[in-house]
mmCIF file of C-alpha atoms in Angstrom:
data_model
loop_
_atom_site.group_PDB
_atom_site.id
_atom_site.type_symbol
_atom_site.label_atom_id
_atom_site.label_comp_id
_atom_site.label_asym_id
_atom_site.label_seq_id
_atom_site.Cartn_x
_atom_site.Cartn_y
_atom_site.Cartn_z
ATOM 1 C CA UNK A 1 79.351 9.711 -31.639
ATOM 2 C CA UNK A 2 77.372 9.329 -34.870
ATOM 3 C CA UNK A 3 76.447 13.025 -35.128
ATOM 4 C CA UNK A 4 80.039 14.148 -34.612
ATOM 5 C CA UNK A 5 81.416 11.493 -36.986
ATOM 6 C CA UNK A 6 78.935 12.515 -39.712
ATOM 7 C CA UNK A 7 79.936 16.150 -39.191
ATOM 8 C CA UNK A 8 83.631 15.250 -39.536
ATOM 9 C CA UNK A 9 82.963 13.078 -42.598
ATOM 10 C CA UNK A 10 81.019 15.926 -44.198
ATOM 11 C CA UNK A 11 84.021 18.236 -43.820
ATOM 12 C CA UNK A 12 86.453 15.617 -45.150
ATOM 13 C CA UNK A 13 84.229 14.390 -48.001
ATOM 14 C CA UNK A 14 81.553 17.070 -48.420
ATOM 15 C CA UNK A 15 80.752 16.131 -52.031
ATOM 16 C CA UNK A 16 81.351 12.383 -51.876
ATOM 17 C CA UNK A 17 78.226 10.276 -52.286
ATOM 18 C CA UNK A 18 77.962 7.693 -49.556
ATOM 19 C CA UNK A 19 74.333 6.577 -49.842
ATOM 20 C CA UNK A 20 72.167 6.142 -52.911
ATOM 21 C CA UNK A 21 68.493 5.852 -51.968
ATOM 22 C CA UNK A 22 65.878 5.492 -54.675
ATOM 23 C CA UNK A 23 68.280 7.041 -57.230
ATOM 24 C CA UNK A 24 68.937 10.000 -54.933
ATOM 25 C CA UNK A 25 72.668 10.258 -54.315
ATOM 26 C CA UNK A 26 73.275 11.605 -50.824
ATOM 27 C CA UNK A 27 76.610 13.087 -49.849
ATOM 28 C CA UNK A 28 77.993 13.265 -46.338
ATOM 29 C CA UNK A 29 77.597 17.034 -46.515
ATOM 30 C CA UNK A 30 74.038 16.743 -47.801
ATOM 31 C CA UNK A 31 72.896 14.371 -45.058
ATOM 32 C CA UNK A 32 74.679 16.386 -42.382
ATOM 33 C CA UNK A 33 73.142 19.634 -43.657
ATOM 34 C CA UNK A 34 69.638 18.149 -43.833
ATOM 35 C CA UNK A 35 69.995 16.715 -40.318
ATOM 36 C CA UNK A 36 71.063 20.135 -39.004
ATOM 37 C CA UNK A 37 68.107 21.826 -40.725
ATOM 38 C CA UNK A 38 65.664 19.338 -39.204
ATOM 39 C CA UNK A 39 67.238 19.709 -35.738
ATOM 40 C CA UNK A 40 67.053 23.509 -36.001
ATOM 41 C CA UNK A 41 63.399 23.350 -37.079
ATOM 42 C CA UNK A 42 62.289 21.242 -34.076
ATOM 43 C CA UNK A 43 64.678 22.304 -31.313
ATOM 44 C CA UNK A 44 62.115 24.622 -29.727
ATOM 45 C CA UNK A 45 59.359 21.979 -29.638
ATOM 46 C CA UNK A 46 58.227 20.561 -26.322
ATOM 47 C CA UNK A 47 60.008 17.235 -26.712
ATOM 48 C CA UNK A 48 60.850 15.430 -23.507
ATOM 49 C CA UNK A 49 62.814 12.516 -24.872
ATOM 50 C CA UNK A 50 61.116 10.294 -27.496
ATOM 51 C CA UNK A 51 60.449 11.296 -31.092
ATOM 52 C CA UNK A 52 58.362 9.105 -33.384
ATOM 53 C CA UNK A 53 59.817 8.936 -36.897
ATOM 54 C CA UNK A 54 57.136 7.890 -39.350
ATOM 55 C CA UNK A 55 58.396 8.541 -42.878
ATOM 56 C CA UNK A 56 57.904 7.208 -46.375
ATOM 57 C CA UNK A 57 60.961 9.240 -47.404
ATOM 58 C CA UNK A 58 64.058 7.225 -46.509
ATOM 59 C CA UNK A 59 66.233 10.318 -46.878
ATOM 60 C CA UNK A 60 64.154 12.244 -44.313
ATOM 61 C CA UNK A 61 64.119 9.208 -42.029
ATOM 62 C CA UNK A 62 67.920 8.914 -42.024
ATOM 63 C CA UNK A 63 68.431 12.659 -41.571
ATOM 64 C CA UNK A 64 65.844 12.731 -38.767
ATOM 65 C CA UNK A 65 67.608 9.944 -36.856
ATOM 66 C CA UNK A 66 70.773 12.057 -36.874
ATOM 67 C CA UNK A 67 68.824 15.255 -36.076
ATOM 68 C CA UNK A 68 67.035 13.726 -33.093
ATOM 69 C CA UNK A 69 70.307 12.276 -31.752
ATOM 70 C CA UNK A 70 71.856 15.745 -32.216
ATOM 71 C CA UNK A 71 69.156 17.136 -29.911
ATOM 72 C CA UNK A 72 69.998 14.427 -27.355
ATOM 73 C CA UNK A 73 66.588 12.809 -27.812
ATOM 74 C CA UNK A 74 65.637 9.254 -28.757
ATOM 75 C CA UNK A 75 64.367 8.542 -32.278
ATOM 76 C CA UNK A 76 61.729 5.828 -32.468
ATOM 77 C CA UNK A 77 61.680 4.334 -35.940
ATOM 78 C CA UNK A 78 58.183 3.205 -36.811
ATOM 79 C CA UNK A 79 57.459 0.567 -39.445
ATOM 80 C CA UNK A 80 55.348 1.632 -42.423
ATOM 81 C CA UNK A 81 51.596 1.478 -41.816
ATOM 82 C CA UNK A 82 51.220 -1.651 -43.975
ATOM 83 C CA UNK A 83 53.735 -3.478 -41.742
ATOM 84 C CA UNK A 84 52.047 -2.532 -38.456
ATOM 85 C CA UNK A 85 49.868 -5.021 -36.604
ATOM 86 C CA UNK A 86 46.268 -3.819 -36.640
ATOM 87 C CA UNK A 87 44.685 -2.592 -33.401
ATOM 88 C CA UNK A 88 48.059 -2.112 -31.701
ATOM 89 C CA UNK A 89 48.790 1.315 -30.217
ATOM 90 C CA UNK A 90 52.446 1.693 -31.178
ATOM 91 C CA UNK A 91 52.550 5.233 -29.751
ATOM 92 C CA UNK A 92 51.650 3.970 -26.279
ATOM 93 C CA UNK A 93 54.149 1.135 -26.457
ATOM 94 C CA UNK A 94 56.920 3.572 -27.375
ATOM 95 C CA UNK A 95 55.779 6.401 -25.054
ATOM 96 C CA UNK A 96 55.984 8.975 -27.856
ATOM 97 C CA UNK A 97 56.421 12.677 -26.981
ATOM 98 C CA UNK A 98 56.506 14.128 -30.488
ATOM 99 C CA UNK A 99 56.069 12.919 -34.071
ATOM 100 C CA UNK A 100 58.006 13.744 -37.201
ATOM 101 C CA UNK A 101 56.547 12.512 -40.490
ATOM 102 C CA UNK A 102 56.443 13.299 -44.204
ATOM 103 C CA UNK A 103 53.658 15.840 -43.646
ATOM 104 C CA UNK A 104 54.982 17.808 -40.674
ATOM 105 C CA UNK A 105 58.721 17.690 -41.414
ATOM 106 C CA UNK A 106 58.691 21.166 -42.874
ATOM 107 C CA UNK A 107 62.156 22.574 -42.567
ATOM 108 C CA UNK A 108 61.907 26.111 -41.281
ATOM 109 C CA UNK A 109 64.830 27.026 -39.065
ATOM 110 C CA UNK A 110 63.521 28.387 -35.791
ATOM 111 C CA UNK A 111 66.295 28.257 -33.261
ATOM 112 C CA UNK A 112 69.822 28.272 -34.549
ATOM 113 C CA UNK A 113 71.474 26.845 -31.469
ATOM 114 C CA UNK A 114 75.093 26.182 -32.169
ATOM 115 C CA UNK A 115 75.833 22.491 -31.862
ATOM 116 C CA UNK A 116 78.935 22.005 -29.754
ATOM 117 C CA UNK A 117 78.890 18.236 -29.537
ATOM 118 C CA UNK A 118 78.568 16.261 -26.385
ATOM 119 C CA UNK A 119 79.921 13.205 -24.714
ATOM 120 C CA UNK A 120 77.823 10.161 -25.497
ATOM 121 C CA UNK A 121 77.309 7.542 -22.858
ATOM 122 C CA UNK A 122 77.640 4.127 -24.480
ATOM 123 C CA UNK A 123 74.685 2.991 -22.345
ATOM 124 C CA UNK A 124 72.361 5.799 -23.495
ATOM 125 C CA UNK A 125 69.603 4.849 -25.919
ATOM 126 C CA UNK A 126 70.431 5.868 -29.495
ATOM 127 C CA UNK A 127 67.195 4.668 -31.079
ATOM 128 C CA UNK A 128 64.205 2.394 -30.616
ATOM 129 C CA UNK A 129 63.016 -0.163 -33.163
ATOM 130 C CA UNK A 130 60.009 -2.450 -32.976
ATOM 131 C CA UNK A 131 60.340 -6.224 -32.956
ATOM 132 C CA UNK A 132 58.710 -8.031 -35.837
ATOM 133 C CA UNK A 133 59.084 -11.733 -35.097
ATOM 134 C CA UNK A 134 57.399 -12.032 -31.730
ATOM 135 C CA UNK A 135 53.958 -13.153 -30.642
ATOM 136 C CA UNK A 136 51.506 -10.637 -29.249
ATOM 137 C CA UNK A 137 52.203 -6.925 -29.208
ATOM 138 C CA UNK A 138 55.399 -5.660 -30.799
ATOM 139 C CA UNK A 139 58.037 -4.548 -28.348
ATOM 140 C CA UNK A 140 60.107 -1.391 -28.523
ATOM 141 C CA UNK A 141 63.764 -2.474 -28.444
ATOM 142 C CA UNK A 142 66.134 0.149 -27.067
ATOM 143 C CA UNK A 143 69.470 0.131 -28.888
ATOM 144 C CA UNK A 144 72.256 2.009 -27.159
ATOM 145 C CA UNK A 145 75.102 3.972 -28.693
ATOM 146 C CA UNK A 146 77.363 1.181 -27.456
ATOM 147 C CA UNK A 147 75.197 -1.501 -29.124
ATOM 148 C CA UNK A 148 75.462 0.242 -32.475
ATOM 149 C CA UNK A 149 79.150 1.082 -32.226
ATOM 150 C CA UNK A 150 80.183 -2.398 -31.038
ATOM 151 C CA UNK A 151 78.079 -4.031 -33.745
ATOM 152 C CA UNK A 152 79.806 -1.913 -36.390
ATOM 153 C CA UNK A 153 83.268 -2.651 -35.025
ATOM 154 C CA UNK A 154 82.596 -6.408 -34.682
ATOM 155 C CA UNK A 155 81.307 -6.462 -38.239
ATOM 156 C CA UNK A 156 84.385 -4.516 -39.438
ATOM 157 C CA UNK A 157 86.679 -7.153 -37.946
ATOM 158 C CA UNK A 158 85.091 -9.777 -40.184
ATOM 159 C CA UNK A 159 84.783 -7.724 -43.378
ATOM 160 C CA UNK A 160 87.513 -5.357 -44.495
ATOM 161 C CA UNK A 161 85.415 -2.706 -46.206
ATOM 162 C CA UNK A 162 86.996 0.535 -47.305
ATOM 163 C CA UNK A 163 85.766 3.767 -48.896
ATOM 164 C CA UNK A 164 85.819 2.250 -52.409
ATOM 165 C CA UNK A 165 83.466 -0.600 -51.514
ATOM 166 C CA UNK A 166 79.741 -0.552 -52.251
ATOM 167 C CA UNK A 167 77.211 -2.246 -49.966
ATOM 168 C CA UNK A 168 73.744 -3.083 -51.310
ATOM 169 C CA UNK A 169 71.104 -2.785 -48.615
ATOM 170 C CA UNK A 170 67.872 -4.639 -49.375
ATOM 171 C CA UNK A 171 66.446 -4.458 -45.861
ATOM 172 C CA UNK A 172 63.961 -1.779 -44.737
ATOM 173 C CA UNK A 173 65.211 1.113 -42.595
ATOM 174 C CA UNK A 174 62.797 0.251 -39.759
ATOM 175 C CA UNK A 175 64.640 -3.076 -39.358
ATOM 176 C CA UNK A 176 67.982 -3.353 -37.547
ATOM 177 C CA UNK A 177 69.612 -5.031 -40.547
ATOM 178 C CA UNK A 178 68.671 -2.086 -42.759
ATOM 179 C CA UNK A 179 69.464 0.630 -40.253
ATOM 180 C CA UNK A 180 72.846 -0.885 -39.431
ATOM 181 C CA UNK A 181 74.057 -0.135 -42.946
ATOM 182 C CA UNK A 182 73.663 3.605 -42.323
ATOM 183 C CA UNK A 183 75.718 3.427 -39.150
ATOM 184 C CA UNK A 184 78.348 1.176 -40.738
ATOM 185 C CA UNK A 185 78.800 3.470 -43.714
ATOM 186 C CA UNK A 186 79.223 6.548 -41.512
ATOM 187 C CA UNK A 187 81.542 4.934 -38.975
ATOM 188 C CA UNK A 188 83.638 3.058 -41.551
ATOM 189 C CA UNK A 189 83.503 5.630 -44.369
ATOM 190 C CA UNK A 190 82.289 3.454 -47.250
ATOM 191 C CA UNK A 191 79.603 3.813 -49.927
#
């Protein structure tokens, strides 16, 4: 779904900016290319299913979500260290297999496996986010491809955004409200 849609959008609008993060204008083609580079650089790693994404760089975070989905793995989006509850082992809660972060996300293509797309199951987990408003330990919430897609489509029925509209996102990317904007802009083709 999202990987294939981003790929199609990058061909249709390769030079069109669709996200502006910290004064860095990101095109569909740029995000798609970066996601492919990240996927190629980690595709030979021993990753069973769950990849911890722990970035300060929002651009790398967004590209890594797409890259990990491209590899048919589950990205786990960690909150920044200052937002984590002390003495909680987030890695154990999320059952992390591999970590990508600002320090180890060195893009060096290793295995150029041609991506041929695949059929997504709406019930498959697309990503995991941590709860923030609960008591006790945070919980890893599994969001499926169907959850994301249906949320976008329900939202689109209420608001009639088009490719000329601009959406200001003030929420952090480790929060569903912030992450949803990425998915909405890709699915609905707006800035």
